[in-house]
Tab-separated table of C-alpha atoms in Angstrom:
chain	number	residue	atom	x	y	z
A	104	MET	CA	9.428	-13.792	9.240
A	105	VAL	CA	7.869	-12.533	12.482
A	106	SER	CA	4.585	-14.296	13.299
A	107	ILE	CA	1.526	-12.336	14.442
A	108	VAL	CA	-1.349	-13.190	16.800
A	109	LEU	CA	-4.408	-10.927	16.905
A	110	ALA	CA	-6.366	-11.316	20.151
A	111	SER	CA	-9.666	-9.638	20.993
A	112	HIS	CA	-13.066	-9.732	22.632
A	113	GLY	CA	-15.576	-11.126	20.138
A	114	LYS	CA	-14.804	-11.342	16.414
A	115	PHE	CA	-12.899	-8.070	16.173
A	116	ALA	CA	-9.602	-9.908	15.618
A	117	GLU	CA	-11.077	-11.962	12.787
A	118	GLY	CA	-12.573	-8.884	11.144
A	119	ILE	CA	-9.403	-6.806	11.287
A	120	MET	CA	-7.384	-9.734	9.935
A	121	GLU	CA	-9.758	-9.911	6.960
A	122	SER	CA	-9.495	-6.138	6.454
A	123	GLY	CA	-5.703	-6.348	6.524
A	124	GLN	CA	-5.733	-9.051	3.870
A	125	MET	CA	-7.968	-6.937	1.630
A	126	ILE	CA	-5.323	-4.205	1.672
A	127	PHE	CA	-2.079	-6.175	1.907
A	128	GLY	CA	-2.989	-9.564	0.467
A	129	PRO	CA	-2.925	-13.006	2.160
A	130	GLN	CA	-0.438	-13.285	5.016
A	131	LYS	CA	1.426	-16.321	6.283
A	132	ASP	CA	1.755	-17.026	10.018
A	133	VAL	CA	-1.006	-14.675	11.167
A	134	ALA	CA	-3.784	-15.957	13.439
A	135	ALA	CA	-6.872	-14.414	15.015
A	136	VAL	CA	-7.813	-15.553	18.524
A	137	THR	CA	-11.192	-14.463	19.876
A	138	LEU	CA	-12.714	-14.478	23.345
A	139	THR	CA	-16.394	-15.439	23.232
A	140	PRO	CA	-18.951	-15.251	26.094
A	141	ASP	CA	-18.879	-19.019	26.655
A	142	MET	CA	-15.093	-19.134	27.188
A	143	GLY	CA	-13.037	-18.881	30.342
A	144	PRO	CA	-9.505	-17.521	30.693
A	145	ASP	CA	-7.972	-20.996	30.398
A	146	ASP	CA	-9.874	-21.608	27.153
A	147	LEU	CA	-8.462	-18.425	25.667
A	148	LYS	CA	-4.963	-19.315	26.831
A	149	ALA	CA	-5.242	-22.685	25.091
A	150	LYS	CA	-6.328	-20.999	21.848
A	151	LEU	CA	-3.387	-18.617	22.058
A	152	LYS	CA	-0.957	-21.498	22.515
A	153	ASP	CA	-2.538	-23.375	19.599
A	154	ALA	CA	-2.173	-20.309	17.394
A	155	VAL	CA	1.539	-20.008	18.158
A	156	ALA	CA	2.019	-23.748	17.653
A	157	SER	CA	0.568	-23.436	14.145
A	158	PHE	CA	3.315	-21.016	13.034
A	159	ASP	CA	6.478	-22.012	11.230
A	160	GLU	CA	8.247	-19.223	13.145
A	161	GLN	CA	7.712	-19.483	16.912
A	162	GLU	CA	10.784	-17.680	18.212
A	163	HIS	CA	9.640	-14.238	17.007
A	164	VAL	CA	5.972	-13.593	17.765
A	165	LEU	CA	4.133	-10.273	17.941
A	166	PHE	CA	0.821	-10.242	19.859
A	167	PHE	CA	-1.673	-7.510	18.997
A	168	VAL	CA	-4.357	-7.203	21.691
A	169	ASP	CA	-7.444	-4.996	21.733
A	170	LEU	CA	-7.407	-3.669	25.346
A	171	TRP	CA	-4.824	-3.209	28.055
A	172	GLY	CA	-5.752	-5.019	31.276
A	173	ALA	CA	-8.640	-7.157	29.981
A	174	THR	CA	-8.767	-10.958	29.622
A	175	PRO	CA	-6.927	-11.242	26.258
A	176	PHE	CA	-4.205	-8.950	27.637
A	177	ASN	CA	-3.940	-10.945	30.859
A	178	GLN	CA	-3.631	-14.270	29.070
A	179	VAL	CA	-1.039	-13.028	26.585
A	180	ASN	CA	0.850	-11.392	29.452
A	181	GLY	CA	0.846	-14.719	31.261
A	182	LEU	CA	2.217	-16.488	28.207
A	183	LEU	CA	5.000	-13.952	27.857
A	184	ALA	CA	5.946	-14.442	31.504
A	185	SER	CA	5.725	-18.233	31.666
A	186	GLU	CA	6.341	-19.589	28.181
A	187	GLY	CA	7.495	-16.689	26.047
A	188	HIS	CA	10.723	-16.520	24.144
A	189	GLU	CA	13.020	-13.527	24.299
A	190	ASP	CA	11.352	-11.983	21.243
A	191	TRP	CA	7.685	-12.432	22.151
A	192	VAL	CA	6.191	-8.932	22.325
A	193	MET	CA	2.693	-7.585	23.015
A	194	VAL	CA	1.177	-4.317	21.790
A	195	THR	CA	-2.321	-3.246	22.860
A	196	GLY	CA	-4.837	-0.919	21.198
A	197	LEU	CA	-5.060	-2.954	17.999
A	198	ASN	CA	-6.089	-0.906	14.964
A	199	LEU	CA	-5.796	-1.284	11.200
A	200	PRO	CA	-2.910	1.186	10.613
A	201	MET	CA	-0.916	-0.747	13.221
A	202	LEU	CA	-1.560	-4.063	11.503
A	203	ILE	CA	-0.724	-2.742	8.031
A	204	GLN	CA	2.535	-1.267	9.337
A	205	ALA	CA	3.425	-4.630	10.840
A	206	TYR	CA	2.745	-6.433	7.562
A	207	GLY	CA	5.046	-4.015	5.768
A	208	ASP	CA	7.756	-4.257	8.426
A	209	ARG	CA	7.756	-8.056	8.244
A	210	MET	CA	9.368	-7.740	4.803
A	211	SER	CA	12.539	-6.261	6.290
A	212	GLU	CA	12.525	-6.519	10.093
A	213	GLU	CA	13.587	-9.780	11.721
A	214	THR	CA	12.354	-9.243	15.279
A	215	ALA	CA	9.002	-8.612	16.905
A	216	ALA	CA	10.627	-5.950	19.098
A	217	ALA	CA	11.711	-3.899	16.078
A	218	ILE	CA	8.248	-4.073	14.520
A	219	ALA	CA	6.583	-3.153	17.827
A	220	LYS	CA	8.533	0.115	17.951
A	221	ASP	CA	7.384	1.068	14.450
A	222	VAL	CA	3.736	0.148	14.920
A	223	PHE	CA	3.437	2.104	18.164
A	224	THR	CA	3.918	5.385	16.305
A	225	GLU	CA	1.833	4.292	13.328
A	226	ALA	CA	-1.084	3.285	15.564
A	227	LYS	CA	-1.206	6.786	17.063
A	228	ASN	CA	-0.758	8.509	13.696
A	229	GLY	CA	-3.748	6.574	12.389
A	230	ILE	CA	-6.063	8.441	14.771
A	231	ARG	CA	-7.263	11.566	12.974
A	232	ILE	CA	-10.242	13.929	13.147
A	233	LYS	CA	-12.209	15.509	10.334
A	234	PRO	CA	-12.642	18.573	10.416
A	235	GLU	CA	-8.928	18.821	11.124
A	236	GLU	CA	-9.276	21.937	13.294
A	237	LEU	CA	-10.766	19.701	16.006
A	238	GLU	CA	-7.478	17.852	16.365
A	239	PRO	CA	-5.301	18.868	19.342
A	240	LYS	CA	-2.444	21.034	18.142
A	241	GLU	CA	0.162	18.494	19.194
A	242	ALA	CA	-1.537	16.008	16.866
A	243	ALA	CA	-1.442	18.240	13.798
A	244	PRO	CA	-2.029	16.175	10.657
A	245	ALA	CA	1.088	14.681	9.137
A	246	ALA	CA	-0.388	15.323	5.704
A	247	ALA	CA	-0.073	19.096	6.195
A	248	ALA	CA	3.601	19.010	5.290
A	249	ALA	CA	2.799	16.984	2.196
A	250	ALA	CA	0.508	19.724	0.917
A	251	THR	CA	3.405	21.979	0.074
A	252	ALA	CA	4.637	22.240	-3.496
A	253	VAL	CA	7.668	20.369	-4.789
A	254	PRO	CA	10.527	22.254	-3.076
A	255	ALA	CA	12.753	22.358	-6.154
A	256	GLY	CA	11.373	25.828	-6.994
A	257	ALA	CA	13.496	27.336	-4.198
A	258	ILE	CA	16.671	25.925	-5.760
A	259	PRO	CA	18.185	27.896	-8.644
A	260	GLU	CA	17.359	26.510	-12.061
A	261	GLY	CA	20.152	24.420	-13.526
A	262	THR	CA	21.425	23.260	-10.129
A	263	VAL	CA	22.441	19.597	-10.275
A	264	ILE	CA	21.474	17.588	-7.211
A	265	GLY	CA	22.898	14.096	-6.870
A	266	ASP	CA	23.420	12.655	-10.321
A	267	GLY	CA	20.785	14.981	-11.772
A	268	HIS	CA	18.355	12.188	-12.666
A	269	ILE	CA	15.078	11.483	-10.844
A	270	LYS	CA	14.735	7.900	-9.595
A	271	ILE	CA	11.404	6.243	-10.478
A	272	VAL	CA	11.196	3.521	-7.838
A	273	PHE	CA	7.657	2.466	-8.786
A	274	ALA	CA	5.119	3.412	-11.471
A	275	ARG	CA	1.523	2.202	-11.463
A	276	VAL	CA	-1.664	2.537	-13.473
A	277	ASP	CA	-4.588	2.628	-11.049
A	278	THR	CA	-8.007	4.161	-11.682
A	279	ARG	CA	-8.284	4.929	-7.956
A	280	LEU	CA	-4.792	6.492	-7.846
A	281	LEU	CA	-3.783	6.816	-4.161
A	282	HIS	CA	-5.728	4.494	-1.853
A	283	GLY	CA	-5.092	1.958	0.904
A	284	GLN	CA	-3.266	-0.685	-1.111
A	285	VAL	CA	-0.942	1.901	-2.628
A	286	ALA	CA	-0.423	4.013	0.492
A	287	THR	CA	0.491	0.989	2.597
A	288	THR	CA	1.670	-2.070	0.697
A	289	TRP	CA	3.408	-0.508	-2.287
A	290	THR	CA	5.043	2.317	-0.349
A	291	LYS	CA	6.527	-0.279	1.985
A	292	ALA	CA	7.786	-2.322	-0.965
A	293	ALA	CA	9.110	0.583	-3.076
A	294	ASN	CA	10.220	2.964	-0.285
A	295	PRO	CA	9.713	6.282	-2.142
A	296	ASP	CA	10.335	9.652	-0.513
A	297	ARG	CA	7.477	11.204	-2.487
A	298	ILE	CA	4.398	10.088	-4.403
A	299	ILE	CA	3.540	11.986	-7.574
A	300	VAL	CA	0.033	11.609	-8.990
A	301	CYS	CA	0.272	12.377	-12.716
A	302	SER	CA	-3.109	13.416	-14.091
A	303	ASP	CA	-4.368	16.461	-15.973
A	304	GLY	CA	-7.890	15.859	-14.669
A	305	VAL	CA	-6.992	15.558	-10.996
A	306	ALA	CA	-4.501	18.447	-11.152
A	307	SER	CA	-7.327	20.733	-12.291
A	308	ASP	CA	-9.851	19.391	-9.752
A	309	GLN	CA	-9.086	21.055	-6.413
A	310	LEU	CA	-11.371	18.763	-4.399
A	311	ARG	CA	-9.854	15.520	-5.722
A	312	LYS	CA	-6.385	16.984	-5.444
A	313	THR	CA	-6.900	17.919	-1.796
A	314	MET	CA	-8.356	14.508	-0.919
A	315	ILE	CA	-5.398	12.717	-2.497
A	316	ILE	CA	-2.849	14.893	-0.698
A	317	GLN	CA	-4.645	14.253	2.606
A	318	ALA	CA	-4.326	10.504	2.003
A	319	ALA	CA	-0.519	10.776	2.156
A	320	PRO	CA	1.165	8.027	4.178
A	321	PRO	CA	3.092	9.390	7.181
A	322	GLY	CA	6.499	10.733	6.211
A	323	ILE	CA	5.909	10.737	2.446
A	324	HIS	CA	5.147	13.890	0.461
A	325	VAL	CA	2.338	13.634	-2.101
A	326	HIS	CA	2.024	15.932	-5.122
A	327	VAL	CA	-0.524	16.093	-7.938
A	328	VAL	CA	0.789	17.355	-11.272
A	329	PRO	CA	-0.374	17.381	-14.909
A	330	ILE	CA	1.422	15.113	-17.391
A	331	LYS	CA	3.353	18.030	-18.886
A	332	LYS	CA	4.772	18.847	-15.445
A	333	ILE	CA	6.036	15.325	-14.712
A	334	CYS	CA	7.818	15.409	-18.086
A	335	GLU	CA	9.522	18.647	-17.034
A	336	ILE	CA	10.427	17.203	-13.632
A	337	ALA	CA	12.010	14.180	-15.315
A	338	LYS	CA	14.436	16.500	-17.107
A	339	ASP	CA	15.124	18.788	-14.134
A	340	PRO	CA	18.528	18.070	-12.503
A	341	ARG	CA	17.267	19.485	-9.198
A	342	PHE	CA	15.394	16.196	-8.637
A	343	GLY	CA	18.516	14.024	-8.698
A	344	ASN	CA	18.007	12.844	-5.114
A	345	THR	CA	14.260	12.223	-5.480
A	346	HIS	CA	12.963	8.662	-5.244
A	347	ALA	CA	9.460	8.899	-6.681
A	348	MET	CA	6.426	6.681	-6.950
A	349	LEU	CA	4.370	7.683	-9.994
A	350	LEU	CA	0.624	7.015	-10.148
A	351	PHE	CA	-1.273	7.228	-13.444
A	352	GLU	CA	-5.046	7.075	-13.775
A	353	THR	CA	-4.919	5.486	-17.247
A	354	PRO	CA	-2.375	3.778	-19.498
A	355	GLN	CA	-2.861	6.674	-21.925
A	356	ASP	CA	-1.474	9.086	-19.316
A	357	ALA	CA	1.437	6.730	-18.672
A	358	LEU	CA	2.231	6.590	-22.404
A	359	ARG	CA	2.193	10.393	-22.686
A	360	ALA	CA	4.623	10.628	-19.776
A	361	ILE	CA	6.948	7.978	-21.193
A	362	GLU	CA	6.907	9.641	-24.610
A	363	GLY	CA	7.674	12.920	-22.835
A	364	GLY	CA	10.872	11.534	-21.362
A	365	VAL	CA	9.809	10.139	-17.979
A	366	PRO	CA	12.186	7.188	-17.375
A	367	VAL	CA	9.688	4.424	-16.570
A	368	LYS	CA	11.365	1.041	-16.974
A	369	LYS	CA	8.639	-1.089	-15.380
A	370	LEU	CA	4.908	-0.302	-15.150
A	371	ASN	CA	2.587	-1.930	-12.647
A	372	LEU	CA	-0.988	-2.488	-13.825
A	373	GLY	CA	-2.993	-2.461	-10.616
A	374	SER	CA	-6.507	-1.371	-11.507
A	375	MET	CA	-8.317	-0.328	-14.677
A	376	ALA	CA	-12.006	0.213	-13.968
A	377	HIS	CA	-14.779	-1.174	-16.131
A	378	SER	CA	-16.909	1.196	-18.180
A	379	VAL	CA	-19.147	0.978	-21.242
A	380	GLY	CA	-17.309	-0.613	-24.155
A	381	LYS	CA	-14.661	-2.309	-22.036
A	382	VAL	CA	-14.249	-6.034	-21.461
A	383	VAL	CA	-13.300	-7.590	-18.131
A	384	VAL	CA	-9.874	-9.162	-18.445
A	385	THR	CA	-9.000	-9.897	-14.790
A	386	ASN	CA	-10.702	-9.153	-11.490
A	387	ALA	CA	-8.884	-5.789	-11.481
A	388	LEU	CA	-8.461	-4.899	-15.163
A	389	ALA	CA	-10.980	-3.937	-17.842
A	390	MET	CA	-9.888	-2.753	-21.291
A	391	ASP	CA	-11.134	-1.421	-24.588
A	392	GLN	CA	-9.271	-1.412	-27.897
A	393	ASP	CA	-7.594	1.900	-27.126
A	394	ASP	CA	-6.243	0.490	-23.869
A	395	VAL	CA	-4.827	-2.553	-25.650
A	396	ASP	CA	-3.230	-0.404	-28.359
A	397	THR	CA	-1.779	1.926	-25.731
A	398	LEU	CA	-0.273	-0.900	-23.692
A	399	GLU	CA	1.259	-2.384	-26.814
A	400	LYS	CA	2.849	0.994	-27.627
A	401	ILE	CA	4.256	1.166	-24.099
A	402	LYS	CA	5.692	-2.332	-24.441
A	403	SER	CA	7.298	-1.408	-27.780
A	404	LYS	CA	9.308	1.234	-25.913
A	405	GLY	CA	11.000	-1.465	-23.838
A	406	VAL	CA	8.862	-1.032	-20.716
A	407	GLU	CA	8.256	-4.189	-18.669
A	408	PHE	CA	4.854	-4.878	-17.089
A	409	ASP	CA	4.076	-6.020	-13.560
A	410	ILE	CA	0.424	-7.057	-13.366
A	411	ARG	CA	-0.794	-7.462	-9.778
A	412	LYS	CA	-2.755	-5.485	-7.181
A	413	VAL	CA	-0.465	-5.910	-4.187
A	414	PRO	CA	3.108	-7.174	-3.718
A	415	ALA	CA	1.880	-10.441	-2.176
A	416	ASP	CA	-0.027	-11.369	-5.360
A	417	LYS	CA	1.548	-13.532	-8.039
A	418	ALA	CA	2.268	-11.410	-11.106
A	419	GLU	CA	0.186	-12.275	-14.165
A	420	SER	CA	1.587	-12.781	-17.656
A	421	TYR	CA	1.339	-9.659	-19.799
A	422	ASP	CA	1.044	-11.714	-23.005
A	423	ALA	CA	-1.777	-13.806	-21.529
A	424	VAL	CA	-3.654	-10.735	-20.296
A	425	ILE	CA	-3.373	-8.930	-23.649
A	426	LYS	CA	-4.412	-12.068	-25.565
A	427	LYS	CA	-7.491	-12.421	-23.398
A	428	ALA	CA	-8.358	-8.755	-23.916
A	429	LYS	CA	-8.031	-9.095	-27.686
A	430	ASP	CA	-10.122	-12.280	-27.720
A	431	GLU	CA	-12.862	-10.729	-25.579
A	432	LEU	CA	-12.918	-7.585	-27.707
A	433	ALA	CA	-13.197	-9.672	-30.880
A	434	VAL	CA	-16.191	-11.511	-29.418
A	435	GLN	CA	-17.730	-8.200	-28.380
A	436	ALA	CA	-17.300	-6.801	-31.896
A	437	ALA	CA	-18.784	-9.923	-33.480
A	438	ASN	CA	-21.869	-9.699	-31.277
A	439	LYS	CA	-22.634	-6.081	-32.213
């Protein structure tokens, strides 16, 4: 796996590393190196060398630096010239979209050079303006294309595309639906060509719908549809070449979709928010009796569960989570 060094003036590198871990989970062989006012160039160079020496992988190292031409840049540049391996690469202008892209690319790319090419585009795409009309025309928002409706309507009904069966590459229950962890980590892991948010409530709420569509990751179409519509899509042979990520706000919505014929084989439980009457089961999941009953019905249909927030997390045991929920709910009922 390609190792990563984040180098900056002050604690920026440390802060962005922490932000990246919040979204993508803990990362191996990533180090933050900071230049403080009491340090000289040689001190920073020594810290950079120590960071690389701490990695298991030292042949493939990607350096992310805050500014071109400043001290961190100069010291990394010197390392590349004097001590660098063939696949030591530096990219300047460090930002969070760049770092998240690199974390995702490390799962499949074997060289720092390959990752550097991907993050260059992602770093620029991460710079946006709201209101969007202030953006230069050549930087038109990538999400604009995602706002269009599912294109199958232009294809005659009954047309069979591919094998005629939609591919559900990932399905998740998440109260927040599409947000940073989903748009970055899970899209990298699942590689969908479209994200479909399945919710009656959001589909009828134009503001929420628009905000979700605007959060589309670059290159991936996002659609918001009611549960009835996703059931129809699942039976429509025009979606045979579609590789979809499905997002459900609640397990109840997921059950309705599964009962309606949506071919979900595995369901990720990522986030179920706490509200009155629910018990806290994990740091991301809160449930009431209806949630427990619903999840049990889903399991009875042969669906497997994957309980974790991000791919880097260790999956939790479904049986253990449900047992804890039942125990906590029993205590809650006894105390009423």
